[in-house]
């Protein structure tokens, strides 16, 4: 969720999470909801006692009452949020209370179960949490998009090859990495919300190890049989050769991408969203510059080389910023991010995957089902001709780019919902789900309007071939309309991840895409009255996404939230032992 900070003491007073991008948002009582056994309490205590002194809680409360925060940790926005929540909760307080008295009143209100939230608080907190994520995902997704853009003016063959290589890398590489990492969207925020900080670092290490094991054979395939792999997708030999070269030269950047994705979620679980955004603010323009420069001097291969180099710069930038630039007083929890890191443990990283796999596999299926569906669409478009293939490649690239907006909102909602469940607040989790779905859908409508109005201008950004521009413009209305359904899909999937119910999404995605969408796309494109046109491909995709969005939203809203809270408490307690 958004920014978070923690109040705690030796007598198990409330652990409170504060959510936003700035210093504003929602406070969550975390560890006073459920009675924990002594083993759990000792585990949490041990994890906290391993921290250096400078990462102590913002507010310590001993037997004699509140000792007060360090003066440097008083933040005007945080105090105003506490004051506003106290007023909204109708908790008695005086207008002239000092900062320390506000903190004490808030502590008492939390202990008395008197703190509540509302739609507006959730809406503001979600916006502030989602904004840096939207920027982060858009900048991150710009890496392969820029590579397609930079080679698009070399010719239709180069454009199709770069798009095909990028999409193949997305499906077999990036989607695999992100799919497995979705397990962290559930486990890490829930562990952090339950004050089991050491589990966050443990989950991240396990995820990196699991992803590495999965990706090694995939990278070997890219390197040694990439051409044969691409030829299974497109019949054109020259296009396949260039696309396989793209895979070969982008492969060295994949290990860095694994580390960046896991590290990003490590920070997100703690409510720290801005670090990855800052890193990408530097690396994204650098990637664009390197693409233009290398393509100009090297040619087609300059694009994947530039992307691979910048993945390593992203990874190193994230690690450096986390270690040396983040200060405890500037984090939402009042802790340094390393509060969740108990050191590298290789043995632990490669064991105990039973908690990770039940979440990683459905998450992987959800993403792969969608990414692979687009690959099948590209395959079918290749049999319609080079021009439709180029137009389809651009359309898929645009759809992947705009998808990052609702996907980022879904991540923000997922983290917030998971924190609520970890804190034992079912009503707040349900309200956050409703707000996330509503906000995500509204932004998707905006994307629909934008793509429809500027459909020709968007095509001109990628190519100067009038045949490709004309073909893409005619089908762009469907791609634009799909934004609404895809937005529902992304946001409802985020809600299910926050609830730890990714299995539902995996099943719905597979059935909708491959039982409904794909057969319909094939029929319309090759055997119906609109055969030979890209419209048929996108109509099938639109229907599949609509089904997914509606079904997932229903399950997210109809969840038994008290039961989910109990399950989270049990899972985190077991893992802490």
Short mmCIF file of C-alpha atoms in Angstrom, two decimals, residues 70-497:
data_model
loop_
_atom_site.label_atom_id
_atom_site.label_comp_id
_atom_site.label_asym_id
_atom_site.label_seq_id
_atom_site.Cartn_x
_atom_site.Cartn_y
_atom_site.Cartn_z
CA UNK A 70 12.26 11.83 17.67
CA UNK A 71 11.63 15.43 16.73
CA UNK A 72 12.95 14.77 13.23
CA UNK A 73 10.31 12.10 12.72
CA UNK A 74 7.39 14.44 13.30
CA UNK A 75 5.82 14.98 9.93
CA UNK A 76 3.12 17.59 9.46
CA UNK A 77 1.17 15.56 6.90
CA UNK A 78 1.24 12.44 9.08
CA UNK A 79 0.00 14.34 12.10
CA UNK A 80 -2.75 15.97 10.04
CA UNK A 81 -3.81 12.54 8.80
CA UNK A 82 -3.94 11.26 12.36
CA UNK A 83 -5.97 14.29 13.41
CA UNK A 84 -8.37 13.88 10.47
CA UNK A 85 -8.88 10.17 11.13
CA UNK A 86 -9.53 10.85 14.80
CA UNK A 87 -12.16 13.41 13.83
CA UNK A 88 -13.73 11.09 11.26
CA UNK A 89 -13.85 8.31 13.85
CA UNK A 90 -15.52 10.74 16.32
CA UNK A 91 -12.79 10.15 18.87
CA UNK A 92 -12.77 12.82 21.60
CA UNK A 93 -9.84 15.23 21.28
CA UNK A 94 -9.02 18.87 21.84
CA UNK A 95 -8.25 21.30 19.02
CA UNK A 96 -5.20 22.58 20.84
CA UNK A 97 -3.54 19.21 21.39
CA UNK A 98 0.22 19.09 20.92
CA UNK A 99 1.88 16.74 18.44
CA UNK A 100 2.66 14.28 21.21
CA UNK A 101 -0.93 14.35 22.44
CA UNK A 102 -2.22 13.68 18.93
CA UNK A 103 0.04 10.65 18.71
CA UNK A 104 -1.09 9.42 22.12
CA UNK A 105 -4.77 9.93 21.27
CA UNK A 106 -4.32 8.07 18.04
CA UNK A 107 -2.63 5.18 19.85
CA UNK A 108 -5.51 4.99 22.31
CA UNK A 109 -8.07 5.11 19.49
CA UNK A 110 -6.36 2.24 17.70
CA UNK A 111 -6.28 0.14 20.85
CA UNK A 112 -9.97 0.86 21.37
CA UNK A 113 -10.79 -0.23 17.80
CA UNK A 114 -12.11 3.27 17.15
CA UNK A 115 -10.21 4.00 13.91
CA UNK A 116 -12.14 3.59 10.67
CA UNK A 117 -11.77 4.68 7.06
CA UNK A 118 -14.04 5.78 4.22
CA UNK A 119 -14.18 5.84 0.44
CA UNK A 120 -12.54 9.25 0.09
CA UNK A 121 -9.60 8.31 2.30
CA UNK A 122 -9.11 5.13 0.30
CA UNK A 123 -9.46 6.94 -3.01
CA UNK A 124 -6.85 9.57 -2.14
CA UNK A 125 -4.46 6.98 -0.71
CA UNK A 126 -4.83 4.76 -3.79
CA UNK A 127 -4.15 7.66 -6.15
CA UNK A 128 -1.03 8.65 -4.24
CA UNK A 129 0.17 5.06 -4.13
CA UNK A 130 -0.66 4.35 -7.77
CA UNK A 131 0.83 7.45 -9.38
CA UNK A 132 4.50 6.53 -8.92
CA UNK A 133 3.70 2.95 -9.93
CA UNK A 134 1.99 4.11 -13.12
CA UNK A 135 5.06 6.16 -13.96
CA UNK A 136 7.32 3.25 -13.02
CA UNK A 137 5.52 0.69 -15.18
CA UNK A 138 5.15 3.06 -18.13
CA UNK A 139 8.84 3.90 -18.02
CA UNK A 140 9.75 0.24 -17.59
CA UNK A 141 7.54 -0.88 -20.46
CA UNK A 142 9.04 1.85 -22.62
CA UNK A 143 12.26 -0.16 -22.87
CA UNK A 144 11.05 -2.74 -25.43
CA UNK A 145 8.65 -0.18 -26.93
CA UNK A 146 11.50 2.23 -27.64
CA UNK A 147 13.48 -0.57 -29.26
CA UNK A 148 10.55 -1.25 -31.60
CA UNK A 149 10.16 2.46 -32.26
CA UNK A 150 13.87 2.99 -32.99
CA UNK A 151 14.06 0.24 -35.64
CA UNK A 152 10.60 0.88 -37.08
CA UNK A 153 11.93 3.42 -39.54
CA UNK A 154 14.49 0.96 -40.91
CA UNK A 155 11.71 -0.86 -42.78
CA UNK A 156 8.61 -3.01 -42.41
CA UNK A 157 10.67 -6.20 -42.03
CA UNK A 158 12.80 -4.73 -39.22
CA UNK A 159 9.68 -3.37 -37.53
CA UNK A 160 7.92 -6.73 -37.65
CA UNK A 161 11.07 -8.54 -36.46
CA UNK A 162 11.67 -6.19 -33.53
CA UNK A 163 8.02 -6.39 -32.50
CA UNK A 164 8.07 -10.16 -32.80
CA UNK A 165 11.33 -10.47 -30.88
CA UNK A 166 10.03 -8.14 -28.19
CA UNK A 167 6.74 -10.03 -27.88
CA UNK A 168 8.52 -13.39 -27.73
CA UNK A 169 10.75 -12.01 -24.99
CA UNK A 170 7.64 -10.72 -23.22
CA UNK A 171 5.90 -14.08 -23.28
CA UNK A 172 8.73 -16.47 -22.54
CA UNK A 173 10.80 -14.07 -20.45
CA UNK A 174 9.24 -10.99 -18.91
CA UNK A 175 5.81 -12.55 -18.35
CA UNK A 176 7.44 -15.56 -16.70
CA UNK A 177 9.44 -13.33 -14.37
CA UNK A 178 6.53 -11.06 -13.55
CA UNK A 179 4.13 -13.98 -13.19
CA UNK A 180 6.29 -15.68 -10.57
CA UNK A 181 6.89 -12.34 -8.86
CA UNK A 182 3.14 -11.85 -8.38
CA UNK A 183 3.48 -14.20 -5.41
CA UNK A 184 5.42 -11.42 -3.71
CA UNK A 185 2.48 -9.05 -4.26
CA UNK A 186 0.56 -11.26 -1.84
CA UNK A 187 3.16 -12.63 0.57
CA UNK A 188 5.38 -9.61 1.20
CA UNK A 189 2.69 -7.01 2.00
CA UNK A 190 0.83 -9.49 4.19
CA UNK A 191 4.03 -10.33 6.10
CA UNK A 192 4.86 -6.65 6.48
CA UNK A 193 1.29 -5.86 7.52
CA UNK A 194 1.60 -8.51 10.25
CA UNK A 195 4.96 -7.05 11.39
CA UNK A 196 6.85 -10.19 10.32
CA UNK A 197 9.52 -8.08 8.66
CA UNK A 198 12.13 -10.82 8.28
CA UNK A 199 9.73 -12.86 6.15
CA UNK A 200 9.68 -10.15 3.47
CA UNK A 201 13.38 -10.63 2.70
CA UNK A 202 13.04 -14.40 2.91
CA UNK A 203 10.18 -14.45 0.39
CA UNK A 204 12.13 -12.22 -2.00
CA UNK A 205 15.18 -14.50 -1.93
CA UNK A 206 13.03 -17.55 -2.58
CA UNK A 207 11.35 -15.80 -5.49
CA UNK A 208 14.69 -14.84 -7.07
CA UNK A 209 15.95 -18.40 -6.72
CA UNK A 210 12.77 -19.92 -8.17
CA UNK A 211 12.71 -17.47 -11.08
CA UNK A 212 16.36 -18.14 -11.87
CA UNK A 213 15.78 -21.89 -11.99
CA UNK A 214 12.87 -21.40 -14.38
CA UNK A 215 14.63 -18.86 -16.61
CA UNK A 216 17.93 -20.68 -17.17
CA UNK A 217 16.51 -23.20 -19.69
CA UNK A 218 14.51 -20.42 -21.37
CA UNK A 219 17.64 -18.34 -21.88
CA UNK A 220 19.44 -21.38 -23.29
CA UNK A 221 16.61 -21.80 -25.80
CA UNK A 222 16.86 -18.13 -26.79
CA UNK A 223 20.59 -18.47 -27.27
CA UNK A 224 20.88 -21.74 -29.16
CA UNK A 225 17.51 -22.42 -30.82
CA UNK A 226 15.97 -18.96 -30.97
CA UNK A 227 15.67 -19.04 -34.76
CA UNK A 228 13.85 -22.37 -34.73
CA UNK A 229 11.54 -21.06 -32.00
CA UNK A 230 10.59 -17.95 -33.96
CA UNK A 231 10.08 -19.93 -37.18
CA UNK A 232 7.29 -21.75 -35.37
CA UNK A 233 5.53 -18.40 -35.13
CA UNK A 234 6.19 -16.73 -38.49
CA UNK A 235 6.93 -18.34 -41.85
CA UNK A 236 9.08 -15.49 -43.21
CA UNK A 237 12.76 -16.47 -42.93
CA UNK A 238 14.30 -12.99 -42.86
CA UNK A 239 11.87 -11.78 -40.19
CA UNK A 240 12.53 -14.88 -38.08
CA UNK A 241 16.30 -14.43 -38.35
CA UNK A 242 16.18 -10.83 -37.17
CA UNK A 243 13.73 -11.66 -34.37
CA UNK A 244 15.94 -14.48 -33.08
CA UNK A 245 18.90 -12.07 -33.06
CA UNK A 246 16.85 -9.76 -30.87
CA UNK A 247 16.38 -12.58 -28.34
CA UNK A 248 20.08 -13.48 -28.42
CA UNK A 249 21.30 -9.98 -27.62
CA UNK A 250 18.69 -9.13 -25.02
CA UNK A 251 19.30 -12.33 -23.02
CA UNK A 252 22.28 -10.96 -21.00
CA UNK A 253 19.96 -8.38 -19.43
CA UNK A 254 17.43 -10.89 -18.10
CA UNK A 255 19.24 -11.70 -14.79
CA UNK A 256 19.24 -7.99 -13.98
CA UNK A 257 15.54 -7.81 -14.81
CA UNK A 258 14.84 -10.64 -12.34
CA UNK A 259 16.67 -8.80 -9.56
CA UNK A 260 14.97 -5.50 -10.38
CA UNK A 261 11.44 -6.94 -10.36
CA UNK A 262 11.97 -8.73 -7.05
CA UNK A 263 13.74 -5.75 -5.50
CA UNK A 264 10.96 -3.45 -6.62
CA UNK A 265 8.37 -5.60 -4.84
CA UNK A 266 10.58 -5.77 -1.75
CA UNK A 267 10.30 -2.00 -1.50
CA UNK A 268 6.63 -1.84 -2.51
CA UNK A 269 5.68 -4.16 0.36
CA UNK A 270 7.12 -1.52 2.71
CA UNK A 271 5.19 1.26 1.00
CA UNK A 272 8.31 2.60 -0.76
CA UNK A 273 7.28 3.24 -4.35
CA UNK A 274 9.35 6.23 -5.36
CA UNK A 275 12.81 4.63 -5.49
CA UNK A 276 12.12 2.50 -8.57
CA UNK A 277 10.44 5.51 -10.18
CA UNK A 278 13.51 7.68 -9.65
CA UNK A 279 15.77 4.97 -11.05
CA UNK A 280 13.62 4.69 -14.16
CA UNK A 281 13.51 8.45 -14.57
CA UNK A 282 17.23 8.18 -15.21
CA UNK A 283 17.37 4.88 -17.09
CA UNK A 284 14.38 5.33 -19.43
CA UNK A 285 15.72 8.45 -21.19
CA UNK A 286 19.15 6.86 -21.23
CA UNK A 287 17.65 3.77 -22.87
CA UNK A 288 15.99 5.91 -25.55
CA UNK A 289 19.24 7.77 -26.21
CA UNK A 290 21.26 4.55 -26.41
CA UNK A 291 18.68 2.97 -28.72
CA UNK A 292 18.84 5.86 -31.15
CA UNK A 293 22.62 6.04 -30.97
CA UNK A 294 23.32 2.32 -31.31
CA UNK A 295 20.71 1.74 -34.02
CA UNK A 296 22.23 4.59 -35.99
CA UNK A 297 25.78 3.22 -35.75
CA UNK A 298 25.23 -0.56 -35.41
CA UNK A 299 21.87 -1.04 -37.02
CA UNK A 300 19.07 -3.35 -35.95
CA UNK A 301 21.07 -5.10 -33.20
CA UNK A 302 21.68 -1.81 -31.42
CA UNK A 303 18.13 -1.91 -30.02
CA UNK A 304 18.34 -5.15 -27.96
CA UNK A 305 21.89 -4.33 -26.87
CA UNK A 306 20.74 -0.97 -25.49
CA UNK A 307 17.85 -2.58 -23.60
CA UNK A 308 20.08 -5.27 -22.05
CA UNK A 309 22.61 -2.69 -20.86
CA UNK A 310 19.92 -0.54 -19.30
CA UNK A 311 18.38 -3.46 -17.43
CA UNK A 312 21.67 -3.78 -15.57
CA UNK A 313 21.74 -0.04 -14.93
CA UNK A 314 18.20 -0.30 -13.51
CA UNK A 315 19.21 -3.15 -11.21
CA UNK A 316 22.37 -1.48 -9.94
CA UNK A 317 20.56 1.84 -9.54
CA UNK A 318 17.84 0.24 -7.41
CA UNK A 319 20.35 -1.53 -5.17
CA UNK A 320 22.52 1.57 -4.76
CA UNK A 321 19.54 3.79 -3.96
CA UNK A 322 18.17 1.32 -1.42
CA UNK A 323 21.49 0.93 0.36
CA UNK A 324 22.82 4.47 0.36
CA UNK A 325 20.15 7.02 -0.52
CA UNK A 326 17.14 5.93 1.54
CA UNK A 327 17.00 7.35 5.06
CA UNK A 328 14.86 5.78 7.81
CA UNK A 329 13.17 9.07 8.64
CA UNK A 330 12.04 9.41 5.02
CA UNK A 331 10.40 6.00 4.76
CA UNK A 332 6.71 5.45 5.59
CA UNK A 333 7.50 2.90 8.30
CA UNK A 334 10.28 4.94 9.90
CA UNK A 335 12.65 2.05 9.21
CA UNK A 336 15.44 1.62 6.71
CA UNK A 337 14.37 -0.83 3.95
CA UNK A 338 16.94 -3.29 5.29
CA UNK A 339 14.65 -3.83 8.27
CA UNK A 340 13.25 -6.68 6.18
CA UNK A 341 16.63 -8.12 5.20
CA UNK A 342 18.25 -10.66 7.51
CA UNK A 343 21.14 -11.37 5.15
CA UNK A 344 21.62 -13.61 2.14
CA UNK A 345 20.78 -17.25 2.84
CA UNK A 346 21.31 -19.46 -0.22
CA UNK A 347 20.07 -22.61 1.50
CA UNK A 348 16.86 -20.94 2.59
CA UNK A 349 16.39 -19.35 -0.84
CA UNK A 350 16.38 -22.71 -2.62
CA UNK A 351 14.09 -24.41 -0.11
CA UNK A 352 10.58 -23.95 1.25
CA UNK A 353 9.00 -23.08 -2.09
CA UNK A 354 5.71 -24.70 -1.05
CA UNK A 355 4.41 -21.34 0.16
CA UNK A 356 5.53 -19.56 -2.99
CA UNK A 357 4.43 -22.02 -5.68
CA UNK A 358 0.66 -22.05 -4.96
CA UNK A 359 0.66 -18.30 -5.59
CA UNK A 360 3.37 -18.11 -8.25
CA UNK A 361 1.91 -20.78 -10.55
CA UNK A 362 -1.59 -19.23 -10.88
CA UNK A 363 0.01 -15.80 -11.22
CA UNK A 364 2.24 -17.15 -13.96
CA UNK A 365 -0.73 -18.74 -15.71
CA UNK A 366 -2.67 -15.47 -15.53
CA UNK A 367 0.07 -13.46 -17.21
CA UNK A 368 1.21 -16.15 -19.62
CA UNK A 369 -2.34 -16.81 -20.77
CA UNK A 370 -2.70 -13.19 -21.81
CA UNK A 371 0.80 -12.73 -23.24
CA UNK A 372 0.66 -16.02 -25.12
CA UNK A 373 -2.75 -15.13 -26.50
CA UNK A 374 -1.20 -12.04 -28.10
CA UNK A 375 1.52 -14.24 -29.55
CA UNK A 376 -1.14 -16.41 -31.16
CA UNK A 377 -2.74 -13.27 -32.53
CA UNK A 378 0.61 -12.30 -34.05
CA UNK A 379 0.97 -15.77 -35.51
CA UNK A 380 -2.46 -15.56 -37.12
CA UNK A 381 -1.72 -12.03 -38.38
CA UNK A 382 1.44 -13.31 -40.07
CA UNK A 383 -0.74 -15.44 -42.36
CA UNK A 384 -2.68 -12.34 -43.37
CA UNK A 385 0.44 -10.73 -44.86
CA UNK A 386 3.45 -8.58 -43.92
CA UNK A 387 1.46 -5.35 -43.65
CA UNK A 388 -1.20 -6.80 -41.30
CA UNK A 389 1.62 -8.39 -39.28
CA UNK A 390 3.38 -5.04 -38.89
CA UNK A 391 0.09 -3.34 -37.94
CA UNK A 392 -0.74 -6.13 -35.49
CA UNK A 393 2.71 -5.83 -33.92
CA UNK A 394 2.24 -2.10 -33.37
CA UNK A 395 -1.27 -2.64 -32.01
CA UNK A 396 -0.02 -5.25 -29.56
CA UNK A 397 2.82 -2.96 -28.48
CA UNK A 398 0.38 -0.10 -27.86
CA UNK A 399 -1.97 -2.40 -25.94
CA UNK A 400 0.91 -3.66 -23.81
CA UNK A 401 1.98 -0.09 -23.09
CA UNK A 402 -1.46 1.18 -22.06
CA UNK A 403 -2.01 -1.97 -19.98
CA UNK A 404 0.69 -0.74 -17.61
CA UNK A 405 -1.65 1.94 -16.21
CA UNK A 406 -4.39 -0.36 -14.84
CA UNK A 407 -1.75 -2.96 -14.00
CA UNK A 408 0.07 -0.42 -11.81
CA UNK A 409 -3.20 0.55 -10.14
CA UNK A 410 -3.86 -3.15 -9.57
CA UNK A 411 -0.46 -3.53 -7.89
CA UNK A 412 -1.15 -0.56 -5.61
CA UNK A 413 -4.57 -1.97 -4.74
CA UNK A 414 -3.10 -5.43 -4.22
CA UNK A 415 -0.51 -4.15 -1.77
CA UNK A 416 -3.07 -2.12 0.14
CA UNK A 417 -5.58 -4.97 0.36
CA UNK A 418 -2.86 -7.40 1.46
CA UNK A 419 -1.72 -4.97 4.17
CA UNK A 420 -5.29 -4.63 5.42
CA UNK A 421 -5.73 -8.39 5.56
CA UNK A 422 -2.37 -8.79 7.29
CA UNK A 423 -3.54 -6.22 9.82
CA UNK A 424 -6.80 -8.08 10.40
CA UNK A 425 -9.12 -5.42 8.97
CA UNK A 426 -11.67 -7.19 6.72
CA UNK A 427 -14.03 -4.22 6.29
CA UNK A 428 -11.21 -1.93 5.23
CA UNK A 429 -9.92 -4.56 2.80
CA UNK A 430 -13.36 -4.86 1.22
CA UNK A 431 -13.72 -1.10 0.88
CA UNK A 432 -10.25 -0.85 -0.65
CA UNK A 433 -11.24 -3.52 -3.18
CA UNK A 434 -14.29 -1.52 -4.25
CA UNK A 435 -12.30 1.69 -4.59
CA UNK A 436 -9.53 -0.02 -6.54
CA UNK A 437 -11.95 -1.54 -9.05
CA UNK A 438 -13.81 1.74 -9.52
CA UNK A 439 -10.68 3.83 -9.93
CA UNK A 440 -9.07 1.38 -12.34
CA UNK A 441 -12.14 1.23 -14.56
CA UNK A 442 -12.39 5.03 -14.75
CA UNK A 443 -8.76 5.38 -15.85
CA UNK A 444 -9.31 2.72 -18.51
CA UNK A 445 -12.17 4.74 -19.97
CA UNK A 446 -9.75 7.65 -20.26
CA UNK A 447 -7.30 5.42 -22.13
CA UNK A 448 -10.09 4.37 -24.50
CA UNK A 449 -10.88 7.98 -25.38
CA UNK A 450 -7.20 8.85 -25.87
CA UNK A 451 -6.42 5.92 -28.18
CA UNK A 452 -9.53 6.46 -30.25
CA UNK A 453 -8.97 10.17 -30.80
CA UNK A 454 -5.25 9.93 -31.54
CA UNK A 455 -5.24 6.59 -33.38
CA UNK A 456 -3.54 7.91 -36.54
CA UNK A 457 -1.02 10.00 -34.62
CA UNK A 458 -0.03 6.92 -32.62
CA UNK A 459 0.50 4.90 -35.80
CA UNK A 460 2.75 7.64 -37.21
CA UNK A 461 5.03 7.34 -34.19
CA UNK A 462 5.96 3.80 -35.16
CA UNK A 463 6.12 3.81 -38.94
CA UNK A 464 5.94 5.96 -42.05
CA UNK A 465 4.53 3.12 -44.19
CA UNK A 466 1.08 4.37 -45.23
CA UNK A 467 -0.21 0.82 -45.76
CA UNK A 468 0.61 -0.11 -42.16
CA UNK A 469 -0.80 3.17 -40.86
CA UNK A 470 -4.08 2.67 -42.71
CA UNK A 471 -4.46 -0.93 -41.53
CA UNK A 472 -3.73 -0.04 -37.91
CA UNK A 473 -6.03 3.00 -37.90
CA UNK A 474 -8.98 0.87 -39.03
CA UNK A 475 -8.61 -1.57 -36.14
CA UNK A 476 -7.56 0.93 -33.46
CA UNK A 477 -11.15 1.48 -32.32
CA UNK A 478 -11.25 -2.11 -31.10
CA UNK A 479 -7.88 -1.76 -29.37
CA UNK A 480 -9.19 1.40 -27.70
CA UNK A 481 -12.43 -0.28 -26.60
CA UNK A 482 -10.43 -3.18 -25.23
CA UNK A 483 -8.84 -0.79 -22.69
CA UNK A 484 -12.00 -0.84 -20.58
CA UNK A 485 -12.13 -4.64 -20.39
CA UNK A 486 -8.38 -4.91 -19.91
CA UNK A 487 -8.57 -2.35 -17.11
CA UNK A 488 -11.18 -4.45 -15.31
CA UNK A 489 -8.99 -7.48 -15.85
CA UNK A 490 -5.83 -5.87 -14.45
CA UNK A 491 -7.49 -4.32 -11.41
CA UNK A 492 -9.57 -7.33 -10.45
CA UNK A 493 -6.47 -9.52 -10.82
CA UNK A 494 -4.66 -7.17 -8.45
CA UNK A 495 -7.45 -7.47 -5.91
CA UNK A 496 -7.32 -11.27 -6.11
CA UNK A 497 -3.53 -11.19 -5.64
#
